[in-house]
Amino acid sequence: MTRRRESRRVAEGPVPLGSVSQGGGPLLEGTRECQRCGSTDLVRIRMSTPTGRAAVFVSCPACEHRAWFALDGDGTPLSDEDVTGRPAGGPGAGR
């Protein structure tokens, strides 16, 4: 006997922070193109930083440049301290 799987449609709602699967939408200021090489083929992942701030992590496959941008920011990349909550060069740095 063969069982047939039922297909269920899940209501589309907001994608939770930290999800890799995200729908389209307007790009945040600073995330349209790589700030180092200008490529527009970027990986963008919306999530919360360990400090609880909503941000977008942007990675460029072309030059491997990476940066974080606050959802409520002005397009300026966040510092390591803004993202981790620890001063650069402090405990845990260089891992």
mmCIF file with all atom_site columns, C-alpha atoms in Angstrom:
data_model
loop_
_atom_site.group_PDB
_atom_site.id
_atom_site.type_symbol
_atom_site.label_atom_id
_atom_site.label_alt_id
_atom_site.label_comp_id
_atom_site.label_asym_id
_atom_site.label_entity_id
_atom_site.label_seq_id
_atom_site.pdbx_PDB_ins_code
_atom_site.Cartn_x
_atom_site.Cartn_y
_atom_site.Cartn_z
_atom_site.occupancy
_atom_site.B_iso_or_equiv
_atom_site.pdbx_formal_charge
_atom_site.auth_seq_id
_atom_site.auth_comp_id
_atom_site.auth_asym_id
_atom_site.auth_atom_id
_atom_site.pdbx_PDB_model_num
ATOM 1  C CA . MET A 1 1  ? 0.000  0.000  0.000  1.00 0.00 ? 1  MET A CA 1
ATOM 2  C CA . THR A 1 2  ? 1.393  3.375  -1.009 1.00 0.00 ? 2  THR A CA 1
ATOM 3  C CA . ARG A 1 3  ? 0.808  6.375  1.225  1.00 0.00 ? 3  ARG A CA 1
ATOM 4  C CA . ARG A 1 4  ? 0.246  9.680  -0.416 1.00 0.00 ? 4  ARG A CA 1
ATOM 5  C CA . ARG A 1 5  ? 1.792  12.702 1.254  1.00 0.00 ? 5  ARG A CA 1
ATOM 6  C CA . GLU A 1 6  ? -0.456 15.664 1.598  1.00 0.00 ? 6  GLU A CA 1
ATOM 7  C CA . SER A 1 7  ? 0.901  18.964 0.492  1.00 0.00 ? 7  SER A CA 1
ATOM 8  C CA . ARG A 1 8  ? 0.176  21.743 2.934  1.00 0.00 ? 8  ARG A CA 1
ATOM 9  C CA . ARG A 1 9  ? 0.565  25.374 2.165  1.00 0.00 ? 9  ARG A CA 1
ATOM 10 C CA . VAL A 1 10 ? 2.039  27.354 4.989  1.00 0.00 ? 10 VAL A CA 1
ATOM 11 C CA . ALA A 1 11 ? 0.806  30.893 5.353  1.00 0.00 ? 11 ALA A CA 1
ATOM 12 C CA . GLU A 1 12 ? 3.563  33.266 4.421  1.00 0.00 ? 12 GLU A CA 1
ATOM 13 C CA . GLY A 1 13 ? 4.469  35.661 7.168  1.00 0.00 ? 13 GLY A CA 1
ATOM 14 C CA . PRO A 1 14 ? 7.515  37.591 8.225  1.00 0.00 ? 14 PRO A CA 1
ATOM 15 C CA . VAL A 1 15 ? 10.743 35.615 8.094  1.00 0.00 ? 15 VAL A CA 1
ATOM 16 C CA . PRO A 1 16 ? 12.281 35.359 11.583 1.00 0.00 ? 16 PRO A CA 1
ATOM 17 C CA . LEU A 1 17 ? 15.663 36.932 12.167 1.00 0.00 ? 17 LEU A CA 1
ATOM 18 C CA . GLY A 1 18 ? 18.441 34.433 11.596 1.00 0.00 ? 18 GLY A CA 1
ATOM 19 C CA . SER A 1 19 ? 16.732 32.769 8.666  1.00 0.00 ? 19 SER A CA 1
ATOM 20 C CA . VAL A 1 20 ? 18.844 32.136 5.589  1.00 0.00 ? 20 VAL A CA 1
ATOM 21 C CA . SER A 1 21 ? 15.724 31.833 3.433  1.00 0.00 ? 21 SER A CA 1
ATOM 22 C CA . GLN A 1 22 ? 14.359 35.298 2.879  1.00 0.00 ? 22 GLN A CA 1
ATOM 23 C CA . GLY A 1 23 ? 12.126 36.898 0.338  1.00 0.00 ? 23 GLY A CA 1
ATOM 24 C CA . GLY A 1 24 ? 13.061 39.883 -1.733 1.00 0.00 ? 24 GLY A CA 1
ATOM 25 C CA . GLY A 1 25 ? 12.601 43.389 -0.570 1.00 0.00 ? 25 GLY A CA 1
ATOM 26 C CA . PRO A 1 26 ? 14.400 46.678 -0.471 1.00 0.00 ? 26 PRO A CA 1
ATOM 27 C CA . LEU A 1 27 ? 18.094 46.432 0.290  1.00 0.00 ? 27 LEU A CA 1
ATOM 28 C CA . LEU A 1 28 ? 19.502 48.292 3.240  1.00 0.00 ? 28 LEU A CA 1
ATOM 29 C CA . GLU A 1 29 ? 21.731 51.250 2.643  1.00 0.00 ? 29 GLU A CA 1
ATOM 30 C CA . GLY A 1 30 ? 25.319 49.976 2.328  1.00 0.00 ? 30 GLY A CA 1
ATOM 31 C CA . THR A 1 31 ? 24.301 46.465 1.230  1.00 0.00 ? 31 THR A CA 1
ATOM 32 C CA . ARG A 1 32 ? 23.580 47.019 -2.480 1.00 0.00 ? 32 ARG A CA 1
ATOM 33 C CA . GLU A 1 33 ? 27.170 46.414 -3.548 1.00 0.00 ? 33 GLU A CA 1
ATOM 34 C CA . CYS A 1 34 ? 30.446 45.286 -2.025 1.00 0.00 ? 34 CYS A CA 1
ATOM 35 C CA . GLN A 1 35 ? 32.210 48.199 -0.384 1.00 0.00 ? 35 GLN A CA 1
ATOM 36 C CA . ARG A 1 36 ? 35.576 46.782 -1.446 1.00 0.00 ? 36 ARG A CA 1
ATOM 37 C CA . CYS A 1 37 ? 35.157 45.574 -5.064 1.00 0.00 ? 37 CYS A CA 1
ATOM 38 C CA . GLY A 1 38 ? 31.711 46.871 -6.103 1.00 0.00 ? 38 GLY A CA 1
ATOM 39 C CA . SER A 1 39 ? 30.197 43.452 -6.897 1.00 0.00 ? 39 SER A CA 1
ATOM 40 C CA . THR A 1 40 ? 26.408 43.273 -6.537 1.00 0.00 ? 40 THR A CA 1
ATOM 41 C CA . ASP A 1 41 ? 26.372 39.452 -6.276 1.00 0.00 ? 41 ASP A CA 1
ATOM 42 C CA . LEU A 1 42 ? 26.387 39.347 -2.480 1.00 0.00 ? 42 LEU A CA 1
ATOM 43 C CA . VAL A 1 43 ? 25.181 36.966 0.197  1.00 0.00 ? 43 VAL A CA 1
ATOM 44 C CA . ARG A 1 44 ? 22.919 38.828 2.617  1.00 0.00 ? 44 ARG A CA 1
ATOM 45 C CA . ILE A 1 45 ? 21.674 37.208 5.827  1.00 0.00 ? 45 ILE A CA 1
ATOM 46 C CA . ARG A 1 46 ? 19.340 39.049 8.167  1.00 0.00 ? 46 ARG A CA 1
ATOM 47 C CA . MET A 1 47 ? 19.758 38.085 11.833 1.00 0.00 ? 47 MET A CA 1
ATOM 48 C CA . SER A 1 48 ? 20.297 39.357 15.336 1.00 0.00 ? 48 SER A CA 1
ATOM 49 C CA . THR A 1 49 ? 23.805 39.931 16.596 1.00 0.00 ? 49 THR A CA 1
ATOM 50 C CA . PRO A 1 50 ? 24.843 38.345 19.906 1.00 0.00 ? 50 PRO A CA 1
ATOM 51 C CA . THR A 1 51 ? 24.184 41.767 21.456 1.00 0.00 ? 51 THR A CA 1
ATOM 52 C CA . GLY A 1 52 ? 20.538 41.579 20.288 1.00 0.00 ? 52 GLY A CA 1
ATOM 53 C CA . ARG A 1 53 ? 20.767 44.166 17.526 1.00 0.00 ? 53 ARG A CA 1
ATOM 54 C CA . ALA A 1 54 ? 18.911 43.390 14.284 1.00 0.00 ? 54 ALA A CA 1
ATOM 55 C CA . ALA A 1 55 ? 21.447 43.420 11.455 1.00 0.00 ? 55 ALA A CA 1
ATOM 56 C CA . VAL A 1 56 ? 22.311 42.136 7.998  1.00 0.00 ? 56 VAL A CA 1
ATOM 57 C CA . PHE A 1 57 ? 25.530 40.174 7.468  1.00 0.00 ? 57 PHE A CA 1
ATOM 58 C CA . VAL A 1 58 ? 26.898 40.765 3.955  1.00 0.00 ? 58 VAL A CA 1
ATOM 59 C CA . SER A 1 59 ? 29.547 38.575 2.333  1.00 0.00 ? 59 SER A CA 1
ATOM 60 C CA . CYS A 1 60 ? 31.089 39.067 -1.112 1.00 0.00 ? 60 CYS A CA 1
ATOM 61 C CA . PRO A 1 61 ? 32.025 35.827 -2.915 1.00 0.00 ? 61 PRO A CA 1
ATOM 62 C CA . ALA A 1 62 ? 34.201 37.790 -5.368 1.00 0.00 ? 62 ALA A CA 1
ATOM 63 C CA . CYS A 1 63 ? 36.664 39.334 -2.892 1.00 0.00 ? 63 CYS A CA 1
ATOM 64 C CA . GLU A 1 64 ? 35.627 37.661 0.401  1.00 0.00 ? 64 GLU A CA 1
ATOM 65 C CA . HIS A 1 65 ? 34.930 41.007 2.096  1.00 0.00 ? 65 HIS A CA 1
ATOM 66 C CA . ARG A 1 66 ? 32.426 40.711 4.949  1.00 0.00 ? 66 ARG A CA 1
ATOM 67 C CA . ALA A 1 67 ? 30.540 43.312 6.973  1.00 0.00 ? 67 ALA A CA 1
ATOM 68 C CA . TRP A 1 68 ? 27.547 43.757 9.278  1.00 0.00 ? 68 TRP A CA 1
ATOM 69 C CA . PHE A 1 69 ? 24.964 46.519 8.869  1.00 0.00 ? 69 PHE A CA 1
ATOM 70 C CA . ALA A 1 70 ? 22.309 47.555 11.422 1.00 0.00 ? 70 ALA A CA 1
ATOM 71 C CA . LEU A 1 71 ? 18.731 47.390 10.156 1.00 0.00 ? 71 LEU A CA 1
ATOM 72 C CA . ASP A 1 72 ? 18.157 50.812 11.680 1.00 0.00 ? 72 ASP A CA 1
ATOM 73 C CA . GLY A 1 73 ? 21.555 52.144 10.544 1.00 0.00 ? 73 GLY A CA 1
ATOM 74 C CA . ASP A 1 74 ? 22.714 54.630 7.951  1.00 0.00 ? 74 ASP A CA 1
ATOM 75 C CA . GLY A 1 75 ? 24.747 52.230 5.776  1.00 0.00 ? 75 GLY A CA 1
ATOM 76 C CA . THR A 1 76 ? 27.906 52.422 7.852  1.00 0.00 ? 76 THR A CA 1
ATOM 77 C CA . PRO A 1 77 ? 29.275 48.949 8.682  1.00 0.00 ? 77 PRO A CA 1
ATOM 78 C CA . LEU A 1 78 ? 29.098 47.943 12.326 1.00 0.00 ? 78 LEU A CA 1
ATOM 79 C CA . SER A 1 79 ? 32.342 47.580 14.250 1.00 0.00 ? 79 SER A CA 1
ATOM 80 C CA . ASP A 1 80 ? 33.445 44.234 15.695 1.00 0.00 ? 80 ASP A CA 1
ATOM 81 C CA . GLU A 1 81 ? 32.520 45.560 19.135 1.00 0.00 ? 81 GLU A CA 1
ATOM 82 C CA . ASP A 1 82 ? 29.013 46.512 17.910 1.00 0.00 ? 82 ASP A CA 1
ATOM 83 C CA . VAL A 1 83 ? 28.525 42.959 16.629 1.00 0.00 ? 83 VAL A CA 1
ATOM 84 C CA . THR A 1 84 ? 30.117 40.907 19.412 1.00 0.00 ? 84 THR A CA 1
ATOM 85 C CA . GLY A 1 85 ? 29.705 43.215 22.390 1.00 0.00 ? 85 GLY A CA 1
ATOM 86 C CA . ARG A 1 86 ? 33.433 42.827 23.105 1.00 0.00 ? 86 ARG A CA 1
ATOM 87 C CA . PRO A 1 87 ? 36.198 45.327 22.365 1.00 0.00 ? 87 PRO A CA 1
ATOM 88 C CA . ALA A 1 88 ? 38.465 44.443 19.430 1.00 0.00 ? 88 ALA A CA 1
ATOM 89 C CA . GLY A 1 89 ? 41.545 42.586 20.691 1.00 0.00 ? 89 GLY A CA 1
ATOM 90 C CA . GLY A 1 90 ? 39.783 41.674 23.937 1.00 0.00 ? 90 GLY A CA 1
ATOM 91 C CA . PRO A 1 91 ? 39.138 38.166 25.284 1.00 0.00 ? 91 PRO A CA 1
ATOM 92 C CA . GLY A 1 92 ? 38.103 35.789 22.528 1.00 0.00 ? 92 GLY A CA 1
ATOM 93 C CA . ALA A 1 93 ? 39.618 37.924 19.761 1.00 0.00 ? 93 ALA A CA 1
ATOM 94 C CA . GLY A 1 94 ? 41.418 36.127 16.989 1.00 0.00 ? 94 GLY A CA 1
ATOM 95 C CA . ARG A 1 95 ? 39.366 32.947 17.207 1.00 0.00 ? 95 ARG A CA 1
#
